[in-house]
Coordinates of N, CA and C in Angstrom, one line a residue:
X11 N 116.7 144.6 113.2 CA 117.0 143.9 114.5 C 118.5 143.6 114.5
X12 N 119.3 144.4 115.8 CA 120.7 143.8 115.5 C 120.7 143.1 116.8
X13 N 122.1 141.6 116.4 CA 122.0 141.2 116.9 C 123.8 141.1 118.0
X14 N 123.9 142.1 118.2 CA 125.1 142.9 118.3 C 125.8 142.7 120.1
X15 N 124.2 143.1 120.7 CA 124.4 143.2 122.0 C 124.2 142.0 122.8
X16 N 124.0 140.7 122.1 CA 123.5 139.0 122.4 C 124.8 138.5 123.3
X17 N 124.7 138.6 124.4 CA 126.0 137.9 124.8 C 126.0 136.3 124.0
X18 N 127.4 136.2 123.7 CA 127.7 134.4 122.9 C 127.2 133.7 123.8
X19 N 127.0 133.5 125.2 CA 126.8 132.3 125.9 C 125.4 132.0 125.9
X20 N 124.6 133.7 125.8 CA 122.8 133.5 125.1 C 122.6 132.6 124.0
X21 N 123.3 132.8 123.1 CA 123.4 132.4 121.6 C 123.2 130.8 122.0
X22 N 124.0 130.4 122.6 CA 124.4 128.5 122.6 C 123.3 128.5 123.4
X23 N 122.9 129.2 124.8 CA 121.9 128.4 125.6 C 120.6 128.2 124.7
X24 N 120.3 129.4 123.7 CA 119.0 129.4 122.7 C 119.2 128.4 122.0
X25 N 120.3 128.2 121.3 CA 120.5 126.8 120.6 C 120.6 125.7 121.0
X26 N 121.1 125.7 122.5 CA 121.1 124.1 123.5 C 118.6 123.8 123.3
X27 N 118.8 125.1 123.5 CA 116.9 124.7 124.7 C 116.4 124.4 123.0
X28 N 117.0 124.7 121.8 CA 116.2 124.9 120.4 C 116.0 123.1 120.4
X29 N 117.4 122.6 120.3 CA 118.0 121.4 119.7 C 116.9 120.1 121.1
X30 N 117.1 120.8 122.0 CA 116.7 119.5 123.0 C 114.8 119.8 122.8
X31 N 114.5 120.6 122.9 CA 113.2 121.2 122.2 C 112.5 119.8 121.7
X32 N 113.3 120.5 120.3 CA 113.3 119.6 118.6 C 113.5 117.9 119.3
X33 N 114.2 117.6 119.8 CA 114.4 115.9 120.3 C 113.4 115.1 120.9
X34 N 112.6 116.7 122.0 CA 111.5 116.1 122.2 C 110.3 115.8 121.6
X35 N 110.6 116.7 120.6 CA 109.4 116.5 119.9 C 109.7 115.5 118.5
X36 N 110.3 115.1 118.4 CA 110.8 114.2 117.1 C 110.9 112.6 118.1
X37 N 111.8 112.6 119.0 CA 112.2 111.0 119.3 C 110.6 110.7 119.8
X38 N 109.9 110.6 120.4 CA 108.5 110.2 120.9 C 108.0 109.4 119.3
X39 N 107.8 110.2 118.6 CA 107.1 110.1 117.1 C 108.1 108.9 116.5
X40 N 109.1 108.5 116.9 CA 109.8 108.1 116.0 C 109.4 106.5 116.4
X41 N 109.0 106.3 117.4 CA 108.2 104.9 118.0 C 107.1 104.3 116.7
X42 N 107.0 105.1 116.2 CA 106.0 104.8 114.7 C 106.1 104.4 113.8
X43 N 107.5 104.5 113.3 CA 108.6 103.6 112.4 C 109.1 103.0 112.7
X44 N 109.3 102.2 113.5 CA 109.9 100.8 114.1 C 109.3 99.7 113.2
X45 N 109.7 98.9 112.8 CA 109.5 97.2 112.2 C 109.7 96.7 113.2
X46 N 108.9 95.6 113.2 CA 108.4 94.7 114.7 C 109.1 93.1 113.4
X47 N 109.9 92.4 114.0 CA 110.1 91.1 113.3 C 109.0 90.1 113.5
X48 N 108.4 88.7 112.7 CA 107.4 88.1 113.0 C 108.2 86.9 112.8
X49 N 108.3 85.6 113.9 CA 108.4 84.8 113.7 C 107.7 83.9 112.4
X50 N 108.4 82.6 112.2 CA 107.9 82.0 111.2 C 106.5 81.1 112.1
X51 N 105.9 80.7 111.7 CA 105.1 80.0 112.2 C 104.1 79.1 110.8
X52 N 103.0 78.2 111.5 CA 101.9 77.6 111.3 C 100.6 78.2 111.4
X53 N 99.6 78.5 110.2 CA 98.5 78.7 110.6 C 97.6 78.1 111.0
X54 N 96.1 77.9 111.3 CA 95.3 77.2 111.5 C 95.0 76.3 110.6
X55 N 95.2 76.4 109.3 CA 94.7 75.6 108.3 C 95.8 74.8 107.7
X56 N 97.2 74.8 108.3 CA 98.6 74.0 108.2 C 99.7 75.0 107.3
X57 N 99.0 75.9 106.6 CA 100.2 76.6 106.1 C 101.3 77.6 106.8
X58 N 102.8 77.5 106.2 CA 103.2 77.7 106.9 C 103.7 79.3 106.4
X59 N 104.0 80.1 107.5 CA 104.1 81.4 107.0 C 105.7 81.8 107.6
X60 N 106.3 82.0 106.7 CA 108.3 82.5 106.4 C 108.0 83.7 107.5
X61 N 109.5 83.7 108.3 CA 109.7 84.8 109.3 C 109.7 86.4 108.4
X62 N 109.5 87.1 108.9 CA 109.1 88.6 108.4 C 109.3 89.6 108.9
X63 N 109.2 90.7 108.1 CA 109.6 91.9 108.9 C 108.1 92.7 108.5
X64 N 107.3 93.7 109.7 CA 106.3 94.4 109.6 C 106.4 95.4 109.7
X65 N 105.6 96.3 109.4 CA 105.2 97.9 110.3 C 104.7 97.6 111.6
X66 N 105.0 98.8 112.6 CA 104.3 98.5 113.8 C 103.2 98.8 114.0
X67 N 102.5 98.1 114.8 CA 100.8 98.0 115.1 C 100.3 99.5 115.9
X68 N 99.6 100.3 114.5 CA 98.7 101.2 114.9 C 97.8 101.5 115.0
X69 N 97.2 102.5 114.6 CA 95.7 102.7 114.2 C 95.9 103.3 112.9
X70 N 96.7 103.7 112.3 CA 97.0 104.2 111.0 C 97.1 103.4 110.0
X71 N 96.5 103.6 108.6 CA 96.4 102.8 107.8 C 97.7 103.6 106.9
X72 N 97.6 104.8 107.0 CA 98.9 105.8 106.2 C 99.9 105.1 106.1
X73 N 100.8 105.0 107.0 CA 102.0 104.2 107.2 C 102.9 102.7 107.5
X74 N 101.3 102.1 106.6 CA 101.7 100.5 106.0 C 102.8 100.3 105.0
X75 N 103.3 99.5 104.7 CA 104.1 99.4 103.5 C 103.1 99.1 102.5
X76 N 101.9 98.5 102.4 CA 100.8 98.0 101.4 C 100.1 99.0 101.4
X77 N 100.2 100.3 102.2 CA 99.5 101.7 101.5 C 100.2 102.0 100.0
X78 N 99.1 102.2 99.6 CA 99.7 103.5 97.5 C 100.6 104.6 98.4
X79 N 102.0 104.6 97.8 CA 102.7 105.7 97.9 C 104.0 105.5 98.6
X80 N 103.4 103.8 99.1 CA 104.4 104.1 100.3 C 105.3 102.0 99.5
X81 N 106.6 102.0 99.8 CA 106.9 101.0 99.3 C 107.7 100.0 100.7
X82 N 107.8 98.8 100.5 CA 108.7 98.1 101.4 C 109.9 97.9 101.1
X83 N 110.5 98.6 102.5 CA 112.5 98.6 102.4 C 112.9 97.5 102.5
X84 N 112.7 96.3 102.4 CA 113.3 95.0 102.3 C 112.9 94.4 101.1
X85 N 111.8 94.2 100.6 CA 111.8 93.8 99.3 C 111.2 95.0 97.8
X86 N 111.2 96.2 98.2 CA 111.6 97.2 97.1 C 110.0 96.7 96.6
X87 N 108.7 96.5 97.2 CA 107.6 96.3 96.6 C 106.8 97.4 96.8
X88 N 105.9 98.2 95.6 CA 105.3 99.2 96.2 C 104.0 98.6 97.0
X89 N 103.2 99.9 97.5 CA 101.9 99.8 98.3 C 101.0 99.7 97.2
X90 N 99.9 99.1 97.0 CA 98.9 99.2 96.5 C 97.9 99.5 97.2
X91 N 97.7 99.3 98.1 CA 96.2 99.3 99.0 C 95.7 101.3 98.8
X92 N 95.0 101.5 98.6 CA 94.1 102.7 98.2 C 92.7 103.0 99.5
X93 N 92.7 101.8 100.4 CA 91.7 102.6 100.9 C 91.3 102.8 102.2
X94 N 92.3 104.4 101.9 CA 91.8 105.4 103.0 C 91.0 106.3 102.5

């Protein structure tokens, strides 16, 4: 396959439509790694619980920080939790 007779302006438009492609299929997904911050608060039973940083609320149990495999970027603690 030569690639000889490609006019250059083909070249960049293939690489413009590759790159915006790829954006859309990456930024969408990327809503899934967001950390949601948690106020500090009071529970029902008086204790009180320190402000926090979370995973955001999915249906995935995979991409907890308290999943095995996976650790928390703020306090460097691994996942333990095993069950999926």
């Amino acid at each position: 396959m030569s690639f000889k007779n490609i006019n250059p302006s083909s070249k960049i438009k293939k690489l413009l439509s590759l790159a915006v492609f790829g954006a859309l299929i990456i930024v969408p997904n990327m809503k899934a790694y967001a950390d949601v911050y948690v106020k500090g608060h009071y529970r029902s039973n008086g204790t009180y619980v320190n402000p926090h940083y979370r995973t955001s609320p999915n249906n995935s149990t995979y991409d907890n920080w308290s999943s095995y495999g996976n650790s928390n970027p703020y306090t460097g603690q691994k996942g333990y939790n095993r069950s999926y």
